[in-house]
Short mmCIF file of N, CA and C in Angstrom, two decimals:
data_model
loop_
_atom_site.label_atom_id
_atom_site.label_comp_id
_atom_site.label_asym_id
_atom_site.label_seq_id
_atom_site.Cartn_x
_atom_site.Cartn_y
_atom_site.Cartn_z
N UNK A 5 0.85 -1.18 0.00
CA UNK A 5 0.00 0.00 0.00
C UNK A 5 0.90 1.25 0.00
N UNK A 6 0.89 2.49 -0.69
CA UNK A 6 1.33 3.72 -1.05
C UNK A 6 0.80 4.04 0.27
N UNK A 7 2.44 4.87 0.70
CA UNK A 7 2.57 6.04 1.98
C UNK A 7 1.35 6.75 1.48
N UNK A 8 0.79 7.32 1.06
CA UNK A 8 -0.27 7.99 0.90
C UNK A 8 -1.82 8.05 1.41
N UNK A 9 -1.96 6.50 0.67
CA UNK A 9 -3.11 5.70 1.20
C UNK A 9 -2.94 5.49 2.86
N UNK A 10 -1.58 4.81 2.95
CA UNK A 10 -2.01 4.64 4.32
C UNK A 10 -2.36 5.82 5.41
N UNK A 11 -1.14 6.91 5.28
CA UNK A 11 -1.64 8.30 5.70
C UNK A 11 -3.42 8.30 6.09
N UNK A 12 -3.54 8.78 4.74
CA UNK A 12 -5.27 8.99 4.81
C UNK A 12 -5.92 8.04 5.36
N UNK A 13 -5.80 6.86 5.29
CA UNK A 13 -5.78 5.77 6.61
C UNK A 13 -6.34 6.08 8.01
N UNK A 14 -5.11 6.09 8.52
CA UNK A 14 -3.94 6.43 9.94
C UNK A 14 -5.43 7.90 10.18
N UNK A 15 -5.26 9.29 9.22
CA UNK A 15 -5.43 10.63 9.42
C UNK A 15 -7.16 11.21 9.14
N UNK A 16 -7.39 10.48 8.32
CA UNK A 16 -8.94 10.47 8.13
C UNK A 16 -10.34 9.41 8.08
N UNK A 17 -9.76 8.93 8.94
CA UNK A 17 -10.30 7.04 9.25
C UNK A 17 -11.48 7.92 10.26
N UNK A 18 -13.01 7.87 9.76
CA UNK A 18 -13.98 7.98 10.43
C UNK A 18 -14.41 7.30 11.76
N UNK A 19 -14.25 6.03 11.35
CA UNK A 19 -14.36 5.16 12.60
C UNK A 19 -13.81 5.23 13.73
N UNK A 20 -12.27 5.94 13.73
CA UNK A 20 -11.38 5.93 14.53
C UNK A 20 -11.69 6.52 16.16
N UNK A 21 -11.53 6.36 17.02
CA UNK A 21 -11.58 7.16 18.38
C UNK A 21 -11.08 8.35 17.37
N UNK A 22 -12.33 9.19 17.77
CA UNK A 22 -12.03 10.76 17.71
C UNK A 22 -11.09 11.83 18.87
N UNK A 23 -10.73 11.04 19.95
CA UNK A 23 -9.77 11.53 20.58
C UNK A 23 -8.42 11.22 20.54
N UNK A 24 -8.22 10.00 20.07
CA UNK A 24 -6.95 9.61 19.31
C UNK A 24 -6.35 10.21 17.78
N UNK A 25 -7.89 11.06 17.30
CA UNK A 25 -7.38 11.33 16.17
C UNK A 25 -7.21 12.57 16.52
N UNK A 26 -7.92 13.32 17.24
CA UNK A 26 -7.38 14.92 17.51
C UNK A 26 -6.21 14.66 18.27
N UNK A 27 -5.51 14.17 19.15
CA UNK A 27 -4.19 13.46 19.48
C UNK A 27 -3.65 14.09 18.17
N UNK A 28 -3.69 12.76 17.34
CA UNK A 28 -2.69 12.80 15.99
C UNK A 28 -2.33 14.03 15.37
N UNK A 29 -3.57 15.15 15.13
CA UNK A 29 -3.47 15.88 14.58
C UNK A 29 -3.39 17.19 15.61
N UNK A 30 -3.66 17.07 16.26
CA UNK A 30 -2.42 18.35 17.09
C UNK A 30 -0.80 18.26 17.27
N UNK A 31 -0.58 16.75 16.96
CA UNK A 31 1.03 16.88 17.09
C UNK A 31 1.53 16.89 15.72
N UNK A 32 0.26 16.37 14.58
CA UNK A 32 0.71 16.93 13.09
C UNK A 32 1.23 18.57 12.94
N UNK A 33 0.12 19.08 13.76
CA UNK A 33 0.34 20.20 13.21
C UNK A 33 1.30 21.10 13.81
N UNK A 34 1.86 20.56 15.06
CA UNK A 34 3.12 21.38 15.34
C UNK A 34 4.39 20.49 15.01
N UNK A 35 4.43 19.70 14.46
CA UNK A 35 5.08 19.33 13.69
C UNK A 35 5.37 19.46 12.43
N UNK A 36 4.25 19.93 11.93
CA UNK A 36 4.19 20.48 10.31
C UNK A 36 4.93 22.09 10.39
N UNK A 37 4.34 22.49 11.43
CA UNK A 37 4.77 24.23 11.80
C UNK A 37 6.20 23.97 12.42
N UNK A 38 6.77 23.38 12.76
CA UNK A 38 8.27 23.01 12.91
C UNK A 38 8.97 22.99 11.61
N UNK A 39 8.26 21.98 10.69
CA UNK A 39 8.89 21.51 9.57
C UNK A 39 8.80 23.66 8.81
N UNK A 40 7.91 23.45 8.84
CA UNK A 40 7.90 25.04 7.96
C UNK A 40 8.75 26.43 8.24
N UNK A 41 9.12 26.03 9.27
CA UNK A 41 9.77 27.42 10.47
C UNK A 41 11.10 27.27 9.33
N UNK A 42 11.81 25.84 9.36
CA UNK A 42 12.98 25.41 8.95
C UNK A 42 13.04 25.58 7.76
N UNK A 43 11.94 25.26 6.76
CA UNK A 43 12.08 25.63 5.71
C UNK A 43 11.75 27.07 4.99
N UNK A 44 11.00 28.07 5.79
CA UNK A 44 11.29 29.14 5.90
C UNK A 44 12.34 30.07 5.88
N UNK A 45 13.19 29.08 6.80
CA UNK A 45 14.52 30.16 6.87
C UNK A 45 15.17 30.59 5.85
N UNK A 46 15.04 29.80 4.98
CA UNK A 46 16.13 29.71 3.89
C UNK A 46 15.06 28.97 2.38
N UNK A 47 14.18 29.96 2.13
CA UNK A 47 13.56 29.75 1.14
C UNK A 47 13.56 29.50 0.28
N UNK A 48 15.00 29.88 -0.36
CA UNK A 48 15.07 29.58 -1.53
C UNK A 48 16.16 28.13 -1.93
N UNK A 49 16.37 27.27 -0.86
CA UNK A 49 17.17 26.34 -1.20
C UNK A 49 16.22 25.37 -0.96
N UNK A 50 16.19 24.63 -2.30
CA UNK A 50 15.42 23.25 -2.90
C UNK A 50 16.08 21.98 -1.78
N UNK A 51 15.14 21.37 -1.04
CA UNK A 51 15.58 20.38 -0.31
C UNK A 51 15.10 19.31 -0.92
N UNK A 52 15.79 18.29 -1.07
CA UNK A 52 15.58 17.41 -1.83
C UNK A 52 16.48 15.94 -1.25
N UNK A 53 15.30 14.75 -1.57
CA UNK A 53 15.84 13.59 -0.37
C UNK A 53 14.69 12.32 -0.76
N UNK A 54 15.03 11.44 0.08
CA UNK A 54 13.58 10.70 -0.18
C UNK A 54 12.83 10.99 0.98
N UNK A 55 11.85 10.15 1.30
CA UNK A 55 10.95 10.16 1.86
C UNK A 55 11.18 10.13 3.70
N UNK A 56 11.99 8.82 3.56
CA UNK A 56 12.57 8.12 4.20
C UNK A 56 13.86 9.58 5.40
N UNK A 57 14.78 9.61 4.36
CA UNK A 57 15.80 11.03 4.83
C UNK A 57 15.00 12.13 5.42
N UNK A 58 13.94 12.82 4.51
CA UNK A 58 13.32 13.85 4.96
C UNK A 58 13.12 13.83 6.55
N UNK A 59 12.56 12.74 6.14
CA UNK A 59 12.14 12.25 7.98
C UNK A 59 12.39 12.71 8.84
N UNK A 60 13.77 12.14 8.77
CA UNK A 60 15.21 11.79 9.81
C UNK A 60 15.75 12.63 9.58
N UNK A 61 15.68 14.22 8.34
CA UNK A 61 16.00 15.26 8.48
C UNK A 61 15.37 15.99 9.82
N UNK A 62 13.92 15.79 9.46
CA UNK A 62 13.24 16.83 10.46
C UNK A 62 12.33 16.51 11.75
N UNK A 63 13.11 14.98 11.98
CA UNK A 63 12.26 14.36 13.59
C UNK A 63 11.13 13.81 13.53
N UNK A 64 10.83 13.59 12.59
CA UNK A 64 9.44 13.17 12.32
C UNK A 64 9.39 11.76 11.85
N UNK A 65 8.16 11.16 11.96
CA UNK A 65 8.18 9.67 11.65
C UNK A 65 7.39 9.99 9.63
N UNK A 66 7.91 8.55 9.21
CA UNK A 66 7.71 8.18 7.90
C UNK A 66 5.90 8.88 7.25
N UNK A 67 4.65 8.48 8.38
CA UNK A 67 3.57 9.06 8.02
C UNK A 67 3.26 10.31 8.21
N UNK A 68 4.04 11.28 9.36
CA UNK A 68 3.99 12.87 9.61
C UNK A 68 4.60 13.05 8.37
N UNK A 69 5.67 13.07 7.69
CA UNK A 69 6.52 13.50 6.54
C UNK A 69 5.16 12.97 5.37
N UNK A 70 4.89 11.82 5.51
CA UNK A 70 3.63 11.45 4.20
C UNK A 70 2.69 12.95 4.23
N UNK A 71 2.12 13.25 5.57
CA UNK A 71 1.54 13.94 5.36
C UNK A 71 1.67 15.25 4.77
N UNK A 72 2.96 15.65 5.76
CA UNK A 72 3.62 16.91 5.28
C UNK A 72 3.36 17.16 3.41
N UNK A 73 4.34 16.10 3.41
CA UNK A 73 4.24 15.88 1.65
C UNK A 73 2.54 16.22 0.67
N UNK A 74 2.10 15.38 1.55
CA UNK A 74 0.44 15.85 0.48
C UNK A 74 0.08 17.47 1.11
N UNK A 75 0.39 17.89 1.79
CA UNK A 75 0.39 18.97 2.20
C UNK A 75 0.68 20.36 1.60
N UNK A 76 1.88 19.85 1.40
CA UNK A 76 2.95 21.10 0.35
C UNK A 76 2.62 21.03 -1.48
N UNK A 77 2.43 19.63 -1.23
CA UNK A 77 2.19 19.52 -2.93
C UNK A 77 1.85 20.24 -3.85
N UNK A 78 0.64 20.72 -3.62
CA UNK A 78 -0.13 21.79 -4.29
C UNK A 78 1.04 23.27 -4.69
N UNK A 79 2.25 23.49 -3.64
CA UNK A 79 2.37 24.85 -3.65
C UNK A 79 3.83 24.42 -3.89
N UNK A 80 4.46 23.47 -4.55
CA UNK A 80 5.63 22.81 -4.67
C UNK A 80 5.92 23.62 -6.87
N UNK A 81 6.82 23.79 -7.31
CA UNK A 81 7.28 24.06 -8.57
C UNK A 81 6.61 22.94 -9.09
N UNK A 82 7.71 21.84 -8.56
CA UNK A 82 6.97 20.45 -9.29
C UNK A 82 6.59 19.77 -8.31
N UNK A 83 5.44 19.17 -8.41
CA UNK A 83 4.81 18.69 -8.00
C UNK A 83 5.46 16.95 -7.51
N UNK A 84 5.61 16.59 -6.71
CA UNK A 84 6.05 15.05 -6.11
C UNK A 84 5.10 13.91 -6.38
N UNK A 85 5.46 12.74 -7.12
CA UNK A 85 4.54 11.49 -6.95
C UNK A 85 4.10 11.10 -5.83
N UNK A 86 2.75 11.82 -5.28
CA UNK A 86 2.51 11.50 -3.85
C UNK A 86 1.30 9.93 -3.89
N UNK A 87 0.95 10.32 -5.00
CA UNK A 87 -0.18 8.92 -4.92
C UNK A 87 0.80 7.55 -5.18
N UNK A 88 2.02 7.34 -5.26
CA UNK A 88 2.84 6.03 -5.72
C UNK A 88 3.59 6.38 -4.61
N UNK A 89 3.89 7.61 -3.76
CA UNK A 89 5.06 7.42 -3.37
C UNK A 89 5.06 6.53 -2.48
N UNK A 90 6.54 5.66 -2.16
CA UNK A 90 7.17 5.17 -0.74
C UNK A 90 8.10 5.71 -0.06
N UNK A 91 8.65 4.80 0.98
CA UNK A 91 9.90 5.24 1.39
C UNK A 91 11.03 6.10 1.07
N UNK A 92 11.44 4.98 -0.51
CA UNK A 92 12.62 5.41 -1.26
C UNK A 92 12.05 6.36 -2.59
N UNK A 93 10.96 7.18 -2.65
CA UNK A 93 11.30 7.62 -3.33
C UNK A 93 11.57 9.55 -3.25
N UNK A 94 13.20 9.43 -4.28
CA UNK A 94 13.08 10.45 -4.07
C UNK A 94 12.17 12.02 -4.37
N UNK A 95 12.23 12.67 -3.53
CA UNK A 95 10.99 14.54 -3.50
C UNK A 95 11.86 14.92 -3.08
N UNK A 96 11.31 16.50 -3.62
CA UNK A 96 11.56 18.00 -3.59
C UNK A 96 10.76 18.83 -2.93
N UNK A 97 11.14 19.94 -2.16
CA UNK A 97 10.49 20.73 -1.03
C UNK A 97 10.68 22.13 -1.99
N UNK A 98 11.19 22.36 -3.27
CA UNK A 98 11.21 23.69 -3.79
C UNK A 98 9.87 24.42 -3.92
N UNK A 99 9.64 25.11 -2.83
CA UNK A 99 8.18 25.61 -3.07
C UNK A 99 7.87 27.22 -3.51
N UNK A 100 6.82 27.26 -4.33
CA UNK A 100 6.75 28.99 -5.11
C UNK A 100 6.13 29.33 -3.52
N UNK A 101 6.67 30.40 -3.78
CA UNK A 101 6.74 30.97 -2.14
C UNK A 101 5.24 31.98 -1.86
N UNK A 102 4.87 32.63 -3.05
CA UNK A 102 3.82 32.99 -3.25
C UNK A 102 2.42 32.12 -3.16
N UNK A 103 2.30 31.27 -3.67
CA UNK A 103 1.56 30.02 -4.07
C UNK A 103 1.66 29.48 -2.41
N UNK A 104 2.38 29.15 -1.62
CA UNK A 104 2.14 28.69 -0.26
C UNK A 104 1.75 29.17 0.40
N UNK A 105 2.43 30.71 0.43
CA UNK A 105 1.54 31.52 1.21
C UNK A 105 -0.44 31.81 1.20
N UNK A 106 -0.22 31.48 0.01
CA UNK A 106 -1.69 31.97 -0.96
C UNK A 106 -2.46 30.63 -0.32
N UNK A 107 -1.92 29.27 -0.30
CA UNK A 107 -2.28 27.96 -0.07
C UNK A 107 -2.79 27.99 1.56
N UNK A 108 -1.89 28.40 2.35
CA UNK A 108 -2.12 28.61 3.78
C UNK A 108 -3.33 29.18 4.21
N UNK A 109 -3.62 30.17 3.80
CA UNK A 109 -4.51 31.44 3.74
C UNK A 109 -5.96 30.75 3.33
N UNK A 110 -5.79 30.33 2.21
CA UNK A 110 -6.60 29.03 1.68
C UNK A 110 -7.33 27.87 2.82
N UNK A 111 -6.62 27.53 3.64
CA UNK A 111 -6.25 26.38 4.24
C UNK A 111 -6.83 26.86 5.83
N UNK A 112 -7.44 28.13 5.71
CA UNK A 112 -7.12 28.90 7.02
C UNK A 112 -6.19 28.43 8.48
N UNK A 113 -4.94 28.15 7.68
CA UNK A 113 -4.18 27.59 8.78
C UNK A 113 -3.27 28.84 9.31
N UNK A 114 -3.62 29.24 10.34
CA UNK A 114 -3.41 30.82 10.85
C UNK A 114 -1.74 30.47 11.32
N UNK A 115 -1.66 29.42 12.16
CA UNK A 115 -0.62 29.09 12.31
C UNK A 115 0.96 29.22 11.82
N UNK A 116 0.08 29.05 10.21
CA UNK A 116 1.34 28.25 8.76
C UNK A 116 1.76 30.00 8.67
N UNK A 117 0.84 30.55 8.12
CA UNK A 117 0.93 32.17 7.39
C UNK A 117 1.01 32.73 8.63
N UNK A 118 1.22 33.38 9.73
CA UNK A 118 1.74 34.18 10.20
C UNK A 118 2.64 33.55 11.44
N UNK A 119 3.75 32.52 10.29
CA UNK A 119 4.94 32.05 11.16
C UNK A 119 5.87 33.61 10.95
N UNK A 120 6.32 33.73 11.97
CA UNK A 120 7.45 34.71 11.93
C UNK A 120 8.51 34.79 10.68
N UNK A 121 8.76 33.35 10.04
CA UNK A 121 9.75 33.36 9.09
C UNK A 121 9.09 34.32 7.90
N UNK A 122 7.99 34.44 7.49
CA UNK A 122 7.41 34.94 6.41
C UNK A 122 7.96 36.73 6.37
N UNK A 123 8.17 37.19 7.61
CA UNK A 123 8.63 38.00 7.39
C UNK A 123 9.65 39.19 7.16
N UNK A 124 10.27 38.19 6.44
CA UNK A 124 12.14 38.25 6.11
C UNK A 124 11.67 37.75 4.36
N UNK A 125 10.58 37.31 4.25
CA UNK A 125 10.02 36.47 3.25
C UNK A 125 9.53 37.72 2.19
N UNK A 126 8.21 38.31 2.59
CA UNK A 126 7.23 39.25 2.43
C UNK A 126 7.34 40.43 3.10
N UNK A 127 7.22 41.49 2.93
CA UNK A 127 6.76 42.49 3.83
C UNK A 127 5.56 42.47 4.17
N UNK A 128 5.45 43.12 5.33
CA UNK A 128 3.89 43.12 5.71
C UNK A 128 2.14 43.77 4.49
N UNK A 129 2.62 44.42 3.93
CA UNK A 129 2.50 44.93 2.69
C UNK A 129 2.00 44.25 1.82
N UNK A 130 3.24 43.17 1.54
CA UNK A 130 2.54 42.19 0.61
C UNK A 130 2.43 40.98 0.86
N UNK A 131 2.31 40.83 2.17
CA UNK A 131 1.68 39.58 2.93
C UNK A 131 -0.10 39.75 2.37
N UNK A 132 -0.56 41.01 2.87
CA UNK A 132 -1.68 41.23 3.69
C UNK A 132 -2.20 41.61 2.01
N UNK A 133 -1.38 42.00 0.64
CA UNK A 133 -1.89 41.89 -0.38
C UNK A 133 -2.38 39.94 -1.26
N UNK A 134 -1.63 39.28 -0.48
CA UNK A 134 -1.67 37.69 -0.99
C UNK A 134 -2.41 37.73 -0.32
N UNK A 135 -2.80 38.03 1.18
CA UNK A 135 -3.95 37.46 1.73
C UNK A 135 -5.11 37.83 1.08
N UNK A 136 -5.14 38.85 0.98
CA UNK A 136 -6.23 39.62 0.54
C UNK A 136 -7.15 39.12 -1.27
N UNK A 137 -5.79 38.59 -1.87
CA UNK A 137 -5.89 38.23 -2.91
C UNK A 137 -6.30 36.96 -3.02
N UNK A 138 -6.25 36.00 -2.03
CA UNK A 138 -6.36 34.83 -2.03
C UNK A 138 -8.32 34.37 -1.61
N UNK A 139 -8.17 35.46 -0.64
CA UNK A 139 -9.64 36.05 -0.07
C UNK A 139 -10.26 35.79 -0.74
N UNK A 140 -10.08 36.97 -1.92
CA UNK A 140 -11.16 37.23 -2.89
C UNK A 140 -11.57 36.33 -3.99
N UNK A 141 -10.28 35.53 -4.13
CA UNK A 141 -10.31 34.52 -5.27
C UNK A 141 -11.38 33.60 -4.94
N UNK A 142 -11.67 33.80 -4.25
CA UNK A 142 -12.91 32.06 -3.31
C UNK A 142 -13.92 32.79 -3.48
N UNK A 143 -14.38 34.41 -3.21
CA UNK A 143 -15.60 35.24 -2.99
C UNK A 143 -16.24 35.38 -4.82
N UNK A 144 -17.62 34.58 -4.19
CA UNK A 144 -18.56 34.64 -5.33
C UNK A 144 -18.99 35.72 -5.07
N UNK A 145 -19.54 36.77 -6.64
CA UNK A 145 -19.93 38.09 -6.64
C UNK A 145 -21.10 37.81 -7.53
N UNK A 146 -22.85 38.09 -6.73
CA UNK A 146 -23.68 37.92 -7.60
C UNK A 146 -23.59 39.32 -8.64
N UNK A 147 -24.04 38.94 -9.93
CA UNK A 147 -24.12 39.53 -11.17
C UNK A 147 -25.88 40.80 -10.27
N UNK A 148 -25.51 42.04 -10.41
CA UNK A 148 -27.26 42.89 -9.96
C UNK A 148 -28.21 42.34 -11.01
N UNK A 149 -29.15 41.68 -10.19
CA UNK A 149 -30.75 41.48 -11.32
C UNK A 149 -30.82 42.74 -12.14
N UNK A 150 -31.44 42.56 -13.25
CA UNK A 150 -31.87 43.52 -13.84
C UNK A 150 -33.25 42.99 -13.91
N UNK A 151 -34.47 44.32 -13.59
CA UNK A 151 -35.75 43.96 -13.17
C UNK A 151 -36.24 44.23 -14.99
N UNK A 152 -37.58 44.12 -15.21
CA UNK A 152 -38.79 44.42 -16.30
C UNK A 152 -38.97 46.10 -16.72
N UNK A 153 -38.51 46.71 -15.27
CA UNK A 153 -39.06 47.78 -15.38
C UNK A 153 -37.48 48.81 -15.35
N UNK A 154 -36.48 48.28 -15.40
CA UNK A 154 -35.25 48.94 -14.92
C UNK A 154 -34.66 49.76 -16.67
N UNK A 155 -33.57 50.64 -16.74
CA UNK A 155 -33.53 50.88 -17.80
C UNK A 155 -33.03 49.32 -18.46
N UNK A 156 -32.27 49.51 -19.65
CA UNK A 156 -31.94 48.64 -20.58
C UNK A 156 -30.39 48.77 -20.10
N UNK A 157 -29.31 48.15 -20.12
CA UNK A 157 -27.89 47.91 -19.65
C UNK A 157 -27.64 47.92 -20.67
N UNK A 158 -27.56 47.79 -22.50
CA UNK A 158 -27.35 48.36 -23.23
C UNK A 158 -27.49 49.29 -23.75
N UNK A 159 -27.60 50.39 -23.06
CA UNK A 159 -27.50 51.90 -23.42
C UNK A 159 -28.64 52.53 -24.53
N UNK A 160 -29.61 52.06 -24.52
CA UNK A 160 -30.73 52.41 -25.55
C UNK A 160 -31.18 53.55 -24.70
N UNK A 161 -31.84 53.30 -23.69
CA UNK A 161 -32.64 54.34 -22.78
C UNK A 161 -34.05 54.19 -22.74
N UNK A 162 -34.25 52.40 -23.45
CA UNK A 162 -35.63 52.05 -23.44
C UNK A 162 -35.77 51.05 -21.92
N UNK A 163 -36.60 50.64 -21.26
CA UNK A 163 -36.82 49.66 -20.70
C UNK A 163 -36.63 48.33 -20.79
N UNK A 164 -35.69 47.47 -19.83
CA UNK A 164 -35.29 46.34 -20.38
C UNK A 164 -36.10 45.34 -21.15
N UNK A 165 -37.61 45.47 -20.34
CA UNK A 165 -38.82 45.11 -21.17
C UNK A 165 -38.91 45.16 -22.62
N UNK A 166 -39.12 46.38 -22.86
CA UNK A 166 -38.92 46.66 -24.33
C UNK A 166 -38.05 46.67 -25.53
N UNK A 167 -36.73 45.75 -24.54
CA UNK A 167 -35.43 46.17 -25.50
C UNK A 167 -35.13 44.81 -25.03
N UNK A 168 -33.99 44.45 -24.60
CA UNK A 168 -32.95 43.28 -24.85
C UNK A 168 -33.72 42.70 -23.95
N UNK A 169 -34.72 42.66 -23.08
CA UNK A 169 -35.66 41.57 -22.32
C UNK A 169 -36.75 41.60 -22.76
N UNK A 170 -36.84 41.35 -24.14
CA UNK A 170 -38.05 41.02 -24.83
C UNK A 170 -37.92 39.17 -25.15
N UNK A 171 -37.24 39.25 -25.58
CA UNK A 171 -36.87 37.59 -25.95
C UNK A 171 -36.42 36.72 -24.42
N UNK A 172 -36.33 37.09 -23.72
CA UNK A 172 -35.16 37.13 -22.07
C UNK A 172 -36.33 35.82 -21.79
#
């Protein structure tokens, strides 16, 4: 079975004691926010390893790193074989730095985006412009009804009735 599968397993198993799984995932996530602090520091150097190394780079066991991995994916240059991956295979942590931030924000993981490293990263400036941008990207904007009786939105100066909401 693919590190992956089992992850989602182990991490989103319904059945599971729900106090064993909030367990799991409170020490995911300061473990994930560990892993990020570190790779923060130094943003722009591509870490690259297997699965296995990463690990044992950053204290973490083989399924925290699985997770990590489906985690980052999305906001990675290239993207990692996470649905095949195992142990040995080797990934890359080169992540668009924009795109993670944007991902976090996404993710409302308050935690991830206002780690201290981000800001040696971003200025505050254009933190709070990705946030903002990321915001809006999700915000549906209804189109204003146009009523029977309203003018025409093509500039005639007849009633929509009588003009382009005749056929409508």
């Amino acid at each position: 079975m693919a590190l992956l599968e089992q992850w989602r397993e182990l991490a989103y198993n319904e059945a599971a004691d729900q106090n064993k799984l909030q367990t799991l995932w409170k020490a995911y996530f300061q473990k994930e926010k560990d892993i990020y602090s570190l790779l923060l520091k130094n943003p722009d150097e591509v870490v690259k390893g297997t699965v296995k190394e990463l690990a044992e780079k950053y204290g973490v066991d083989i399924m925290t790193m699985t997770g990590f991995l489906d985690g980052i994916n999305d906001s990675l240059v290239t993207p990692n074989p996470i649905e095949e991956m195992e142990e040995d295979t080797e990934v890359s942590l080169g992540f668009d730095k924009e795109l993670l931030y944007k991902n976090m924000v996404a993710a409302e993981a308050d935690w991830l985006y206002n780690l201290p490293e981000w800001e040696s990263i971003f200025d505050e400036e254009k933190r709070k412009a990705l946030y903002k941008e990321q915001k809006s990207s999700t915000t549906i904007v209804k189109e204003k009804k146009i009523y029977p009786n309203d003018p025409c939105p093509c500039g005639s100066g007849k009633k929509y009735k009588n003009c382009c909401g005749r056929n409508a």
